[in-house]
Amino acid sequence: VLRRRAVGQPVLTSYLILPDLGTAVAQLRAGQGNEEQLAEQAEGWSTAAAAAAEDIGELQPDLAELREARNLMRRSLELYAGLSDSLAVAAGLEGRPRRELIASIEKQLTAAAQIWDIGWGKVTTVKARLGILEPAPLPAPGQPGGIPGLP
């Protein structure tokens, strides 16, 4: 689902969701980048994240741990979709309303990432217990972990 919907990037044992979203928020906060282009990208991210959330929500795993992981991951993707929508709105604002919305987006991005990490961690734990861990590609040189663009 994540690869098909192009909503993330595998990094070591984790998966970064919408890695460019944090960078776009930082660009908008700094007054950089094309606002129209950022809004268009954000709308695309929202659509992709919402579709991935729906796809994940349709999964019916047998294990309770995986059902819990599915619910957390679905909720996180829904949050990412909403945050992408908020970024598109922020791109059309100026001054204090933009700054306040961006600050709110940054706080919520951290929460969305934490929820995702908990869900992903549950999946990883089950895969390890079952002996089905698959190696993730290493990050590209110069790509830090965490949420790109956020301090």
mmCIF file of C-alpha atoms in Angstrom:
data_model
loop_
_atom_site.group_PDB
_atom_site.id
_atom_site.type_symbol
_atom_site.label_atom_id
_atom_site.label_comp_id
_atom_site.label_asym_id
_atom_site.label_seq_id
_atom_site.Cartn_x
_atom_site.Cartn_y
_atom_site.Cartn_z
ATOM 1 C CA VAL A 1 0.000 0.000 0.000
ATOM 2 C CA LEU A 2 2.729 2.467 0.974
ATOM 3 C CA ARG A 3 4.730 1.890 -2.196
ATOM 4 C CA ARG A 4 1.681 1.787 -4.460
ATOM 5 C CA ARG A 5 0.305 5.044 -3.046
ATOM 6 C CA ALA A 6 3.790 6.624 -2.925
ATOM 7 C CA VAL A 7 3.259 8.048 0.539
ATOM 8 C CA GLY A 8 6.565 7.232 2.124
ATOM 9 C CA GLN A 9 10.119 6.102 2.019
ATOM 10 C CA PRO A 10 11.660 3.102 3.778
ATOM 11 C CA VAL A 11 14.624 4.025 5.947
ATOM 12 C CA LEU A 12 16.507 1.328 7.855
ATOM 13 C CA THR A 13 13.856 -0.312 10.073
ATOM 14 C CA SER A 14 11.334 2.508 9.757
ATOM 15 C CA TYR A 15 9.198 4.167 7.130
ATOM 16 C CA LEU A 16 8.976 7.932 6.701
ATOM 17 C CA ILE A 17 5.546 9.122 5.656
ATOM 18 C CA LEU A 18 5.408 12.054 3.231
ATOM 19 C CA PRO A 19 9.058 12.962 3.818
ATOM 20 C CA ASP A 20 8.734 16.116 1.692
ATOM 21 C CA LEU A 21 5.839 17.492 3.750
ATOM 22 C CA GLY A 22 8.089 18.707 6.578
ATOM 23 C CA THR A 23 10.416 20.358 4.077
ATOM 24 C CA ALA A 24 7.472 22.098 2.399
ATOM 25 C CA VAL A 25 6.227 23.378 5.770
ATOM 26 C CA ALA A 26 9.702 24.731 6.539
ATOM 27 C CA GLN A 27 9.881 26.426 3.127
ATOM 28 C CA LEU A 28 6.528 28.094 3.652
ATOM 29 C CA ARG A 29 7.534 29.171 7.182
ATOM 30 C CA ALA A 30 10.701 30.758 5.718
ATOM 31 C CA GLY A 31 8.796 32.431 2.884
ATOM 32 C CA GLN A 32 10.592 30.317 0.297
ATOM 33 C CA GLY A 33 9.247 28.256 -2.549
ATOM 34 C CA ASN A 34 6.385 28.789 -4.925
ATOM 35 C CA GLU A 35 3.175 28.999 -2.873
ATOM 36 C CA GLU A 36 0.975 27.764 -5.703
ATOM 37 C CA GLN A 37 3.262 24.800 -6.341
ATOM 38 C CA LEU A 38 3.423 23.970 -2.605
ATOM 39 C CA ALA A 39 -0.375 24.046 -2.407
ATOM 40 C CA GLU A 40 -0.660 21.762 -5.427
ATOM 41 C CA GLN A 41 1.875 19.309 -3.964
ATOM 42 C CA ALA A 42 0.062 19.368 -0.625
ATOM 43 C CA GLU A 43 -3.232 18.522 -2.304
ATOM 44 C CA GLY A 44 -1.574 15.554 -4.004
ATOM 45 C CA TRP A 45 -0.088 14.371 -0.718
ATOM 46 C CA SER A 46 -3.477 14.653 0.939
ATOM 47 C CA THR A 47 -5.131 12.542 -1.737
ATOM 48 C CA ALA A 48 -2.395 9.886 -1.598
ATOM 49 C CA ALA A 49 -2.348 9.711 2.221
ATOM 50 C CA ALA A 50 -6.153 9.485 2.432
ATOM 51 C CA ALA A 51 -6.201 6.692 -0.162
ATOM 52 C CA ALA A 52 -3.431 4.812 1.671
ATOM 53 C CA ALA A 53 -5.339 5.210 4.962
ATOM 54 C CA GLU A 54 -8.427 3.742 3.330
ATOM 55 C CA ASP A 55 -6.441 0.848 1.831
ATOM 56 C CA ILE A 56 -4.786 0.053 5.151
ATOM 57 C CA GLY A 57 -8.127 0.296 6.930
ATOM 58 C CA GLU A 58 -9.484 -2.443 4.657
ATOM 59 C CA LEU A 59 -6.794 -4.920 5.738
ATOM 60 C CA GLN A 60 -8.139 -7.663 8.015
ATOM 61 C CA PRO A 61 -5.194 -9.210 9.885
ATOM 62 C CA ASP A 62 -5.791 -12.176 12.190
ATOM 63 C CA LEU A 63 -3.450 -11.044 14.967
ATOM 64 C CA ALA A 64 -4.724 -8.480 17.478
ATOM 65 C CA GLU A 65 -1.323 -6.745 17.438
ATOM 66 C CA LEU A 66 -1.583 -6.254 13.684
ATOM 67 C CA ARG A 67 -5.153 -4.941 13.951
ATOM 68 C CA GLU A 68 -3.905 -2.395 16.482
ATOM 69 C CA ALA A 69 -0.995 -1.490 14.199
ATOM 70 C CA ARG A 70 -3.408 -1.130 11.262
ATOM 71 C CA ASN A 71 -5.606 1.242 13.264
ATOM 72 C CA LEU A 72 -2.668 3.378 14.361
ATOM 73 C CA MET A 73 -1.177 3.510 10.885
ATOM 74 C CA ARG A 74 -4.549 4.344 9.312
ATOM 75 C CA ARG A 75 -5.116 7.133 11.826
ATOM 76 C CA SER A 76 -1.644 8.527 11.242
ATOM 77 C CA LEU A 77 -2.183 8.588 7.479
ATOM 78 C CA GLU A 78 -5.505 10.369 8.012
ATOM 79 C CA LEU A 79 -3.660 12.962 10.089
ATOM 80 C CA TYR A 80 -1.038 13.374 7.361
ATOM 81 C CA ALA A 81 -3.829 13.882 4.818
ATOM 82 C CA GLY A 82 -5.393 16.588 6.990
ATOM 83 C CA LEU A 83 -2.045 18.260 7.585
ATOM 84 C CA SER A 84 -1.430 18.315 3.853
ATOM 85 C CA ASP A 85 -4.802 20.005 3.403
ATOM 86 C CA SER A 86 -3.829 22.535 6.080
ATOM 87 C CA LEU A 87 -0.550 23.238 4.290
ATOM 88 C CA ALA A 88 -2.471 23.985 1.087
ATOM 89 C CA VAL A 89 -4.609 26.468 3.044
ATOM 90 C CA ALA A 90 -1.548 28.022 4.719
ATOM 91 C CA ALA A 91 0.011 28.619 1.308
ATOM 92 C CA GLY A 92 -2.890 30.944 0.519
ATOM 93 C CA LEU A 93 -2.607 32.915 3.755
ATOM 94 C CA GLU A 94 -0.296 35.737 4.765
ATOM 95 C CA GLY A 95 1.091 37.196 7.959
ATOM 96 C CA ARG A 96 -0.041 36.064 11.374
ATOM 97 C CA PRO A 97 -2.735 33.590 10.195
ATOM 98 C CA ARG A 98 -0.108 31.782 8.086
ATOM 99 C CA ARG A 99 2.436 31.731 10.906
ATOM 100 C CA GLU A 100 -0.117 30.372 13.379
ATOM 101 C CA LEU A 101 -1.354 27.679 11.001
ATOM 102 C CA ILE A 102 2.208 26.634 10.175
ATOM 103 C CA ALA A 103 3.051 26.389 13.891
ATOM 104 C CA SER A 104 -0.002 24.187 14.391
ATOM 105 C CA ILE A 105 0.938 21.997 11.420
ATOM 106 C CA GLU A 106 4.459 21.526 12.802
ATOM 107 C CA LYS A 107 3.140 20.367 16.186
ATOM 108 C CA GLN A 108 0.672 18.005 14.587
ATOM 109 C CA LEU A 109 3.288 16.617 12.191
ATOM 110 C CA THR A 110 5.292 15.464 15.170
ATOM 111 C CA ALA A 111 2.209 13.765 16.642
ATOM 112 C CA ALA A 112 1.329 12.104 13.315
ATOM 113 C CA ALA A 113 4.897 10.784 13.028
ATOM 114 C CA GLN A 114 4.807 9.426 16.582
ATOM 115 C CA ILE A 115 1.521 7.609 15.966
ATOM 116 C CA TRP A 116 2.924 6.154 12.746
ATOM 117 C CA ASP A 117 6.104 5.024 14.508
ATOM 118 C CA ILE A 118 4.106 3.206 17.197
ATOM 119 C CA GLY A 119 2.030 1.391 14.586
ATOM 120 C CA TRP A 120 5.049 0.584 12.438
ATOM 121 C CA GLY A 121 6.886 -0.638 15.531
ATOM 122 C CA LYS A 122 4.088 -3.088 16.253
ATOM 123 C CA VAL A 123 4.307 -4.470 12.709
ATOM 124 C CA THR A 124 8.089 -4.752 12.988
ATOM 125 C CA THR A 125 7.801 -6.567 16.315
ATOM 126 C CA VAL A 126 5.411 -9.135 14.856
ATOM 127 C CA LYS A 127 7.590 -9.597 11.776
ATOM 128 C CA ALA A 128 10.662 -10.132 13.972
ATOM 129 C CA ARG A 129 8.817 -12.643 16.134
ATOM 130 C CA LEU A 130 7.745 -14.536 13.008
ATOM 131 C CA GLY A 131 11.219 -14.297 11.451
ATOM 132 C CA ILE A 132 10.073 -12.377 8.380
ATOM 133 C CA LEU A 133 12.004 -9.142 8.684
ATOM 134 C CA GLU A 134 13.125 -7.782 5.351
ATOM 135 C CA PRO A 135 16.028 -5.361 5.048
ATOM 136 C CA ALA A 136 15.087 -1.801 4.193
ATOM 137 C CA PRO A 137 17.257 0.246 1.867
ATOM 138 C CA LEU A 138 19.712 2.599 3.461
ATOM 139 C CA PRO A 139 18.820 6.288 3.298
ATOM 140 C CA ALA A 140 20.371 8.321 0.522
ATOM 141 C CA PRO A 141 23.569 10.109 1.581
ATOM 142 C CA GLY A 142 22.764 13.328 3.399
ATOM 143 C CA GLN A 143 19.209 12.230 4.319
ATOM 144 C CA PRO A 144 18.719 12.576 8.075
ATOM 145 C CA GLY A 145 16.072 10.684 10.012
ATOM 146 C CA GLY A 146 13.066 12.258 11.671
ATOM 147 C CA ILE A 147 10.753 14.707 9.979
ATOM 148 C CA PRO A 148 12.575 16.567 7.217
ATOM 149 C CA GLY A 149 12.388 20.323 7.562
ATOM 150 C CA LEU A 150 11.404 20.373 11.222
ATOM 151 C CA PRO A 151 13.876 21.358 13.907
#
